[in-house]
Every structure is written in structure tokens, then in C-alpha cells.
Amino acid sequence: VQLQASGGGLVEAGGSLTLSCVASGSTSIINAMGWSRQAPGKERELVGSISRGGNASVRDSVKGRFTISRDNAKNTVYLQMNSLKPEDTAVYYCHAHDPLGTSTRIYWGQGTQVTVSS
């Protein structure tokens, strides 16, 4: 499975961006997909995830501002980000999960930079 993320950029605080991530290859094995982010000097953190059936959740710090959605026919997951804050500045990574019995194999995209200016 290969993941290609796009849509990052520079935006002013209060602005919006939409990230997209397209999966290719053996996409039939993918169950959940999601987004994580890593700010400079900080550990990577999960932003949110969405199941193949569309059940989505996001971390508390972005609730009400970020929305995860997916189009299974296009093998694409989206992250709609509104009311962006400088603390949202990070490299955003999409990921796809392949359940393997009691464990999960995770595939990662290459990351896309989001910079929010104050």
C-alpha cells in the first residue's frame, strides 16, 4: 500500500485547509485510515481516524474544527481543517491500517507541511 498526501501549505490563523491522501496498491486490505501530525521538537500525535464504515473520531484539541472523511471508491481520506491555530503547525501524515489478526500493520504517507501564521 502506498499513500500520497497533498493539500498542505501556509495559512493565516483562522483559515482553512483540506488535506487529501490517496491510497494505491493493495487497497482492499485497508480498514481504518487516519491522520497524525508532528510539530517541531514534539512527538507524533494522532489527529483522528475513520473506519471503512465511516465511524470517525478526532482528538479533543481539534474537535469542532477538524473533520475526517473518506471516499472508499476513490481510496481517499480527507482532513478538513477549519479555524486553524498556530499550534496546529506541523507535518501531517496520513496512515492506513491493515488488521492482521491480533496486530495491525500501519502504512504511512510521506507527510505534508501545514504552517499557520499568527
Short mmCIF file of C-alpha atoms in Angstrom, two decimals:
data_model
loop_
_atom_site.label_atom_id
_atom_site.label_comp_id
_atom_site.label_asym_id
_atom_site.label_seq_id
_atom_site.Cartn_x
_atom_site.Cartn_y
_atom_site.Cartn_z
CA VAL A 1 0.00 0.00 0.00
CA GLN A 2 1.29 3.45 -0.94
CA LEU A 3 -0.13 6.69 0.41
CA GLN A 4 0.21 10.09 -1.24
CA ALA A 5 -0.78 13.12 0.82
CA SER A 6 -1.38 16.60 -0.50
CA GLY A 7 -3.01 19.89 0.39
CA GLY A 8 -0.66 21.35 2.96
CA GLY A 9 0.51 24.93 2.86
CA LEU A 10 0.76 28.26 4.63
CA VAL A 11 -2.40 29.79 6.02
CA GLU A 12 -3.24 32.58 8.44
CA ALA A 13 -4.75 31.83 11.81
CA GLY A 14 -8.49 31.31 11.46
CA GLY A 15 -8.12 29.99 7.94
CA SER A 16 -8.91 26.59 6.47
CA LEU A 17 -7.12 23.83 4.63
CA THR A 18 -8.17 20.45 3.33
CA LEU A 19 -5.67 17.62 3.21
CA SER A 20 -6.15 14.64 0.94
CA CYS A 21 -4.47 11.25 0.96
CA VAL A 22 -4.85 8.73 -1.83
CA ALA A 23 -4.05 5.08 -1.27
CA SER A 24 -2.83 2.83 -4.05
CA GLY A 25 -1.70 -0.75 -4.35
CA SER A 26 -3.43 -3.44 -2.28
CA THR A 27 -6.12 -1.12 -1.01
CA SER A 28 -8.61 -3.92 -0.32
CA ILE A 29 -6.69 -4.82 2.84
CA ILE A 30 -7.15 -1.35 4.36
CA ASN A 31 -9.55 -0.96 7.24
CA ALA A 32 -9.16 2.28 9.17
CA MET A 33 -7.37 5.34 7.83
CA GLY A 34 -6.28 8.41 9.68
CA TRP A 35 -4.07 11.41 10.17
CA SER A 36 -1.29 12.10 12.63
CA ARG A 37 0.92 15.16 13.00
CA GLN A 38 4.31 16.05 14.33
CA ALA A 39 5.30 19.54 15.36
CA PRO A 40 8.96 20.59 15.65
CA GLY A 41 10.50 19.17 18.80
CA LYS A 42 7.40 17.19 19.68
CA GLU A 43 6.33 13.60 19.37
CA ARG A 44 3.97 12.49 16.64
CA GLU A 45 0.34 12.52 17.79
CA LEU A 46 -2.82 11.06 16.39
CA VAL A 47 -5.20 13.66 14.99
CA GLY A 48 -8.02 11.28 14.18
CA SER A 49 -9.11 8.20 12.33
CA ILE A 50 -12.05 6.82 10.39
CA SER A 51 -13.16 3.26 9.84
CA ARG A 52 -14.05 1.79 6.47
CA GLY A 53 -17.69 2.13 7.53
CA GLY A 54 -17.29 5.84 8.24
CA ASN A 55 -17.05 5.95 12.03
CA ALA A 56 -14.71 8.87 12.70
CA SER A 57 -13.13 10.42 15.75
CA VAL A 58 -10.65 13.23 16.32
CA ARG A 59 -8.55 14.31 19.28
CA ASP A 60 -10.08 16.69 21.76
CA SER A 61 -7.86 19.64 20.81
CA VAL A 62 -9.29 19.73 17.27
CA LYS A 63 -12.90 18.76 17.94
CA GLY A 64 -15.29 21.18 16.34
CA ARG A 65 -12.57 22.41 13.98
CA PHE A 66 -11.27 19.32 12.13
CA THR A 67 -13.31 16.72 10.28
CA ILE A 68 -12.13 13.41 8.87
CA SER A 69 -13.94 11.81 5.97
CA ARG A 70 -13.18 9.20 3.35
CA ASP A 71 -14.29 8.11 -0.08
CA ASN A 72 -13.81 4.36 -0.34
CA ALA A 73 -14.45 4.35 -4.08
CA LYS A 74 -11.52 6.75 -4.52
CA ASN A 75 -9.38 5.18 -1.77
CA THR A 76 -9.03 8.66 -0.34
CA VAL A 77 -9.14 10.07 3.17
CA TYR A 78 -9.60 13.79 3.84
CA LEU A 79 -8.86 16.09 6.73
CA GLN A 80 -10.89 19.29 6.65
CA MET A 81 -9.26 21.82 8.97
CA ASN A 82 -11.11 24.99 9.94
CA SER A 83 -10.33 27.77 12.39
CA LEU A 84 -6.68 26.88 12.25
CA LYS A 85 -4.40 27.97 15.08
CA PRO A 86 -0.63 28.47 15.15
CA GLU A 87 -0.37 25.40 17.39
CA ASP A 88 -1.75 23.30 14.51
CA THR A 89 1.51 23.90 12.67
CA ALA A 90 3.07 20.51 11.98
CA VAL A 91 3.86 17.93 9.36
CA TYR A 92 0.69 15.95 8.81
CA TYR A 93 0.91 12.25 7.93
CA CYS A 94 -1.84 10.03 6.67
CA HIS A 95 -1.87 6.36 7.55
CA ALA A 96 -3.75 3.24 6.64
CA HIS A 97 -4.32 0.22 8.82
CA ASP A 98 -4.25 -3.42 7.76
CA PRO A 99 -5.57 -5.63 10.57
CA LEU A 100 -3.50 -8.81 10.94
CA GLY A 101 -5.25 -10.99 13.48
CA THR A 102 -4.20 -9.64 16.86
CA SER A 103 -1.95 -6.93 15.44
CA THR A 104 -2.16 -4.17 12.84
CA ARG A 105 0.21 -3.22 10.07
CA ILE A 106 0.31 0.54 9.54
CA TYR A 107 1.29 2.19 6.29
CA TRP A 108 2.39 5.83 6.33
CA GLY A 109 2.32 8.58 3.75
CA GLN A 110 5.19 10.97 3.18
CA GLY A 111 3.79 13.90 5.16
CA THR A 112 2.62 17.34 4.14
CA GLN A 113 3.58 20.57 5.91
CA VAL A 114 0.90 22.77 7.42
CA THR A 115 2.03 26.16 8.70
CA VAL A 116 -0.37 28.51 10.46
CA SER A 117 0.82 32.07 10.92
CA SER A 118 -0.41 34.26 13.74
#
